[in-house]
Amino acid sequence: MSTGHLSIDAGAIAENWRALDAKTNCETAAVVKADGYGLGAGTVAKALAKAGARKFYVAVAEEGAAVRQALGPNVEIGVFSGHMRGDTDMIGDLGLTPMLNSIDQVTRHLESLPGHPFGIQLDTGMNRLGMEWDEWAAIAQIALAQRPTVVMSHLACADEPDHPMNPYQLDVFHQMTDGITTPRSLAATGGILLGKDYHFDQTRPGIGLYGGEPFRQSRTVARLDLPVIQIRDLDEGEVVGYGNAWQAERPSKIATVSAGYADGLIRAMSDRAMFYYDDTPCRLVGRVSMDLITVDVTDLPETPQALTLLGPQQSVDDLARAAGTIGYEILTSLGSRYSRRTIG
Ligand SMILES: *Cc1c(COP(=O)(O)O)cnc(C)c1O
């Protein structure tokens, strides 16, 4: 079998949720959008429910189906994109809770599914999703009378603790919501780490559950091992791969491993990322191609059967830095070709 092996540590996901939950005195939801940050929405939702999570969030209504199927009727599944045209049957049938982002969405929801749960999303300066001041002022009374489950907003710079945007958005959120009795939510992973002023009644961590920064104490969740298909010896001066992008400066041993950009290992990793054989780093050399990657294993004392790209030796953020991106993108790009298994 030549597909890469992606193993997902469900016990580590549960521990990460409990560790983030222990940082606050309020309810801790769990964000499982984008197929559970690429790790499998059903798998991660079950691990999180076992840890104690009862509220989940997805980005779009379609993503709610896998979570509802995995967890049954007794959990709340919020939808960040709200109630879009065409979503009504899905929201009704799956029992989803849309976060309404505009007066249009509030109107659509109250008219098409009267009495059905919803939340409200406010924009406190990120200018991405949610109602702004004047919209909220116009509709707050009507919306709040229908008892939304939550009023939420999202921080733009929470991964930078000293950024002035954080206290600014906190202040705007207070001004927009102080005095209401609806539960409030502002913090994702980064916001939890900003301290109790940001916690309100519910937090919504995502990346920290899956072993990503800014929750640096998180446990590793994803491990990716790629089988070595072939090893060859090169003389000094020989070249490797498309475009002859790498040339051996010494007699070298090159391992060809099975995975490529079609598996989410982006071309920006070319000539930059590290693989690991136990604790020994081995440099990715030449260009990442669609299904194959070449690695310099000259300095290894033995012939490797497989090389590790993600694991305790290298986090999603370490790999992201080598490729000029962020851990979120590494995780959510992990492809469908790996053989996946859940441990813990
Ligand atoms: C993605 C998202 C989250 C989770 O953010 P993390 O940084 O992954 O913890 C929370 N709330 C909203 C609105 C989001 O879009």
Coordinates of C-alpha atoms and ligand atoms in Angstrom, one line a residue:
M1 CA 0.0 0.0 0.0
S2 CA 1.5 3.3 -1.0
T3 CA -0.9 5.9 0.3
G4 CA 0.2 8.1 3.2
H5 CA -1.0 7.3 6.7
L6 CA -2.9 10.0 8.6
S7 CA -3.6 9.2 12.1
I8 CA -5.9 11.3 14.2
D9 CA -5.6 11.2 18.0
A10 CA -9.1 11.5 19.3
G11 CA -7.9 11.4 22.9
A12 CA -5.7 14.4 22.2
I13 CA -8.6 16.4 20.7
A14 CA -10.6 15.6 23.9
E15 CA -7.7 16.7 26.1
N16 CA -7.3 19.9 24.2
W17 CA -11.0 20.7 24.5
R18 CA -10.8 20.1 28.3
A19 CA -7.7 22.2 28.6
L20 CA -9.4 25.1 26.8
D21 CA -12.6 24.6 28.8
A22 CA -10.6 24.7 32.1
K23 CA -9.3 28.2 31.2
T24 CA -12.8 29.7 31.5
N25 CA -15.8 29.7 33.8
C26 CA -18.2 29.6 30.9
E27 CA -19.5 27.2 28.3
T28 CA -17.0 25.9 25.7
A29 CA -18.4 25.1 22.3
A30 CA -16.4 23.4 19.6
V31 CA -15.8 24.6 16.0
V32 CA -15.8 21.7 13.5
K33 CA -16.2 23.5 10.2
A34 CA -14.3 22.5 7.1
D35 CA -14.8 18.8 7.9
G36 CA -13.4 19.2 11.4
Y37 CA -10.4 21.3 10.2
G38 CA -9.6 18.6 7.6
L39 CA -9.5 15.8 10.2
G40 CA -13.0 14.4 9.6
A41 CA -16.1 16.2 11.1
G42 CA -17.7 13.0 12.4
T43 CA -14.5 11.7 14.1
V44 CA -13.7 14.9 15.8
A45 CA -17.3 15.7 16.8
K46 CA -17.6 12.3 18.5
A47 CA -14.3 12.9 20.4
L48 CA -15.4 16.4 21.4
A49 CA -18.9 15.2 22.6
K50 CA -17.2 12.5 24.7
A51 CA -15.1 15.2 26.3
G52 CA -18.2 17.2 27.2
A53 CA -18.9 19.6 24.3
R54 CA -22.6 20.2 23.7
K55 CA -22.5 23.1 21.2
F56 CA -20.8 22.8 17.8
Y57 CA -20.3 25.2 15.0
V58 CA -19.9 24.7 11.2
A59 CA -19.4 27.3 8.5
V60 CA -22.2 26.3 6.1
A61 CA -25.5 24.4 6.6
E62 CA -24.3 21.5 4.5
E63 CA -21.6 20.8 7.0
G64 CA -24.1 20.3 9.7
A65 CA -25.3 17.0 8.2
A66 CA -22.2 15.0 9.2
V67 CA -22.1 16.4 12.7
R68 CA -25.8 15.7 13.2
Q69 CA -25.4 12.2 11.9
A70 CA -22.4 11.6 14.2
L71 CA -23.9 13.0 17.4
G72 CA -27.7 12.6 17.1
P73 CA -30.4 15.1 18.2
N74 CA -29.1 16.3 21.6
V75 CA -26.4 18.8 20.6
E76 CA -26.7 22.3 19.2
I77 CA -25.1 22.9 15.8
G78 CA -24.6 26.6 14.9
V79 CA -24.0 27.8 11.3
F80 CA -21.8 30.8 11.0
S81 CA -23.0 31.8 7.5
G82 CA -26.5 32.1 8.8
H83 CA -29.7 31.4 6.9
M84 CA -29.1 31.6 3.2
R85 CA -31.6 31.3 0.5
G86 CA -32.1 27.6 -0.1
D87 CA -31.0 26.6 3.4
T88 CA -34.5 26.5 5.0
D89 CA -35.2 22.8 4.5
M90 CA -31.7 21.8 5.7
I91 CA -31.9 24.0 8.8
G92 CA -35.3 22.7 9.6
D93 CA -34.7 19.0 8.9
L94 CA -31.3 18.8 10.6
G95 CA -32.3 21.1 13.4
L96 CA -29.4 23.6 12.8
T97 CA -29.1 27.0 14.5
P98 CA -28.1 29.6 12.0
M99 CA -26.2 32.7 13.2
L100 CA -28.2 35.4 11.4
N101 CA -25.9 38.0 9.8
S102 CA -28.2 40.7 8.4
I103 CA -31.7 42.0 8.5
D104 CA -32.4 40.0 5.3
Q105 CA -31.4 36.8 7.1
V106 CA -33.5 37.6 10.2
T107 CA -36.5 38.3 8.0
R108 CA -36.0 35.1 6.0
H109 CA -35.5 33.0 9.2
L110 CA -38.5 34.4 11.1
E111 CA -40.8 34.1 8.1
S112 CA -39.7 30.6 6.9
L113 CA -39.1 28.9 10.2
P114 CA -41.0 30.7 12.9
G115 CA -40.1 29.5 16.3
H116 CA -37.0 27.7 15.1
P117 CA -33.8 28.5 17.1
F118 CA -31.2 31.0 15.8
G119 CA -28.3 33.1 17.0
I120 CA -27.2 36.5 16.0
Q121 CA -23.7 37.5 14.6
L122 CA -22.6 41.1 15.1
D123 CA -19.7 42.8 13.3
T124 CA -17.4 44.6 15.8
G125 CA -14.9 45.8 13.2
M126 CA -13.6 42.8 11.3
N127 CA -15.9 43.7 8.4
R128 CA -16.5 40.1 7.4
L129 CA -19.7 38.7 8.8
G130 CA -22.5 40.0 11.1
M131 CA -24.7 43.0 11.5
E132 CA -23.2 46.5 12.0
W133 CA -24.4 49.1 14.4
D134 CA -27.3 50.6 12.4
E135 CA -28.7 47.2 11.3
W136 CA -28.5 45.9 14.8
A137 CA -30.1 49.0 16.2
A138 CA -33.0 48.6 13.7
I139 CA -33.7 45.0 14.5
A140 CA -32.3 44.2 18.0
Q141 CA -35.7 44.5 19.8
I142 CA -37.5 42.3 17.3
A143 CA -34.7 39.7 17.2
L144 CA -34.1 39.6 21.0
A145 CA -37.9 39.2 21.6
Q146 CA -37.6 35.8 19.7
R147 CA -35.0 34.7 22.3
P148 CA -31.9 33.9 20.2
T149 CA -29.6 31.2 21.6
V150 CA -26.5 33.4 21.5
V151 CA -25.3 36.8 20.3
M152 CA -21.7 36.5 19.0
S153 CA -18.9 38.4 17.3
H154 CA -15.5 37.4 16.1
L155 CA -12.0 38.9 16.8
A156 CA -9.7 39.8 13.9
C157 CA -6.4 39.8 15.7
A158 CA -6.7 37.6 18.7
D159 CA -3.6 35.6 17.8
E160 CA -1.6 38.9 18.6
P161 CA -2.3 39.5 22.3
D162 CA -1.0 43.0 22.3
H163 CA -2.9 44.2 19.2
P164 CA -5.0 47.3 19.9
M165 CA -7.8 45.7 17.8
N166 CA -8.6 43.3 20.6
P167 CA -9.6 45.9 23.3
Y168 CA -11.3 47.9 20.5
Q169 CA -13.5 45.0 19.5
L170 CA -14.2 44.1 23.1
D171 CA -15.4 47.7 23.7
V172 CA -17.6 47.7 20.6
F173 CA -19.1 44.3 21.6
H174 CA -19.9 45.7 25.0
Q175 CA -21.5 48.7 23.6
M176 CA -23.6 46.6 21.2
T177 CA -24.7 44.0 23.7
D178 CA -24.5 45.3 27.3
G179 CA -27.8 44.9 29.1
I180 CA -29.2 42.1 27.0
T181 CA -30.0 38.8 28.7
T182 CA -29.0 36.6 25.7
P183 CA -25.8 34.6 26.2
R184 CA -22.9 36.3 24.5
S185 CA -19.8 34.8 22.8
L186 CA -16.7 36.6 21.5
A187 CA -13.7 34.3 21.8
A188 CA -12.3 31.6 19.6
T189 CA -9.0 29.9 20.5
G190 CA -7.0 33.2 20.5
G191 CA -9.7 35.0 22.5
I192 CA -9.7 32.4 25.2
L193 CA -6.0 33.1 25.8
L194 CA -6.6 36.8 26.0
G195 CA -8.2 36.4 29.4
K196 CA -11.5 36.4 31.2
D197 CA -12.7 39.8 29.9
Y198 CA -13.0 38.1 26.5
H199 CA -14.9 35.0 27.7
F200 CA -18.5 36.1 28.2
D201 CA -20.9 33.2 28.3
Q202 CA -19.6 30.9 25.7
T203 CA -16.3 30.4 23.8
R204 CA -15.8 28.9 20.3
P205 CA -12.4 27.3 20.0
G206 CA -11.4 25.6 16.7
I207 CA -7.7 25.4 15.9
G208 CA -6.6 24.8 19.5
L209 CA -8.6 21.6 19.6
Y210 CA -6.6 20.3 16.7
G211 CA -3.1 21.0 18.0
G212 CA -2.6 24.4 16.4
E213 CA -1.3 27.8 17.5
P214 CA -1.9 30.1 19.2
F215 CA -2.7 27.4 21.8
R216 CA 0.9 26.4 22.1
Q217 CA 0.3 23.9 25.0
S218 CA -2.0 21.9 22.9
R219 CA -1.4 18.2 22.3
T220 CA -0.4 16.9 18.9
V221 CA -3.5 15.6 17.1
A222 CA -2.5 14.8 13.5
R223 CA 0.4 12.5 12.5
L224 CA 1.3 12.0 8.9
D225 CA 3.7 9.3 7.7
L226 CA 4.5 8.9 4.0
P227 CA 5.8 5.6 2.7
V228 CA 9.1 5.6 0.8
I229 CA 8.5 4.1 -2.7
Q230 CA 12.1 4.1 -3.9
I231 CA 15.5 5.1 -2.8
R232 CA 18.3 5.9 -5.2
D233 CA 22.0 7.0 -5.1
L234 CA 23.0 10.1 -6.9
D235 CA 26.5 11.2 -7.9
E236 CA 27.6 14.8 -7.2
G237 CA 26.1 17.0 -9.9
E238 CA 23.0 14.9 -10.6
V239 CA 19.6 16.6 -10.5
V240 CA 16.2 15.8 -9.0
G241 CA 12.7 16.2 -10.2
Y242 CA 10.8 18.8 -12.4
G243 CA 12.7 21.7 -13.6
N244 CA 16.0 20.1 -12.3
A245 CA 15.2 22.2 -9.3
W246 CA 17.7 20.5 -7.0
Q247 CA 21.3 19.4 -7.8
A248 CA 23.3 17.1 -5.5
E249 CA 26.4 18.9 -4.1
R250 CA 27.8 15.6 -2.8
P251 CA 27.0 11.9 -3.4
S252 CA 23.5 11.7 -2.1
K253 CA 20.7 9.2 -1.3
I254 CA 17.3 10.4 -2.4
A255 CA 14.0 8.9 -1.1
T256 CA 10.8 9.2 -3.2
V257 CA 7.8 9.3 -0.9
S258 CA 4.2 8.9 -1.8
A259 CA 2.2 12.1 -1.6
G260 CA 2.2 15.5 -3.3
Y261 CA 0.3 18.7 -3.8
A262 CA -2.8 16.7 -4.7
D263 CA -2.7 15.6 -1.1
G264 CA -2.5 19.1 0.3
L265 CA 1.3 19.2 0.6
I266 CA 1.5 22.5 -1.2
R267 CA 4.3 23.4 -3.8
A268 CA 5.4 26.2 -1.5
M269 CA 7.0 23.4 0.6
S270 CA 9.4 22.7 -2.3
D271 CA 13.1 22.7 -1.2
R272 CA 12.1 24.1 2.3
A273 CA 10.1 21.6 4.4
M274 CA 11.7 19.0 6.6
F275 CA 10.7 15.3 7.0
Y276 CA 11.7 13.3 10.0
Y277 CA 13.0 9.8 10.5
D278 CA 12.4 9.4 14.2
D279 CA 14.1 12.5 15.4
T280 CA 16.5 13.0 12.5
P281 CA 15.4 15.8 10.1
C282 CA 15.7 15.1 6.3
R283 CA 15.2 18.0 3.9
L284 CA 12.6 17.9 1.1
V285 CA 14.6 18.6 -2.0
G286 CA 13.4 19.7 -5.5
R287 CA 9.8 20.5 -6.3
V288 CA 6.8 18.9 -4.8
S289 CA 4.9 17.2 -7.6
M290 CA 1.3 16.0 -7.8
D291 CA 1.8 12.6 -6.2
L292 CA 5.5 12.4 -5.2
I293 CA 8.0 14.2 -3.1
T294 CA 11.8 13.7 -3.0
V295 CA 13.7 13.8 0.3
D296 CA 17.5 13.8 1.0
V297 CA 18.1 10.8 3.3
T298 CA 21.9 10.7 2.8
D299 CA 22.7 11.2 6.5
L300 CA 20.4 8.5 7.8
P301 CA 22.2 5.4 9.2
E302 CA 19.6 3.0 7.7
T303 CA 17.1 2.8 4.9
P304 CA 13.7 4.3 5.9
Q305 CA 10.4 2.6 5.1
A306 CA 8.5 5.8 5.7
L307 CA 9.1 9.4 6.7
T308 CA 7.1 11.6 9.1
L309 CA 5.9 15.0 8.0
L310 CA 3.5 15.8 10.9
G311 CA 3.9 14.5 14.4
P312 CA 5.5 15.2 17.7
Q313 CA 8.7 16.2 15.9
Q314 CA 7.0 18.8 13.7
S315 CA 3.7 20.5 14.4
V316 CA 1.3 21.8 11.7
D317 CA 2.6 25.3 12.5
D318 CA 6.3 24.3 12.1
L319 CA 5.4 22.9 8.7
A320 CA 3.3 25.9 7.9
R321 CA 6.2 28.3 8.6
A322 CA 8.4 26.4 6.2
A323 CA 5.7 26.8 3.5
G324 CA 4.9 30.4 4.3
T325 CA 1.4 29.7 5.5
I326 CA -0.5 29.0 8.7
G327 CA -1.4 25.7 10.5
Y328 CA -5.1 26.2 9.6
E329 CA -4.3 25.9 5.9
I330 CA -2.0 22.9 6.4
L331 CA -4.7 21.0 8.3
T332 CA -7.7 21.9 6.1
S333 CA -5.7 21.0 2.9
L334 CA -5.0 17.4 4.0
G335 CA -6.3 15.4 1.1
S336 CA -8.7 12.5 0.7
R337 CA -6.1 10.0 -0.5
Y338 CA -4.5 9.2 2.8
S339 CA -5.5 6.1 4.7
R340 CA -6.9 7.6 7.8
R341 CA -7.3 6.0 11.2
T342 CA -8.4 7.3 14.6
I343 CA -6.4 6.4 17.7
G344 CA -7.0 7.1 21.4
Ligands
LIG1 C1 -13.3 29.7 12.6 C2 -14.1 30.4 13.6 C3 -13.9 30.1 15.0 C4 -12.8 29.2 15.5 O1 -11.6 29.9 15.4 P1 -10.2 29.3 15.8 O2 -9.2 30.4 15.6 O3 -9.9 28.1 14.9 O4 -10.3 28.9 17.2 C5 -14.7 30.8 15.9 N1 -15.7 31.7 15.5 C6 -15.8 32.0 14.2 C7 -16.9 33.0 13.8 C8 -15.0 31.4 13.2 O5 -15.2 31.7 11.9

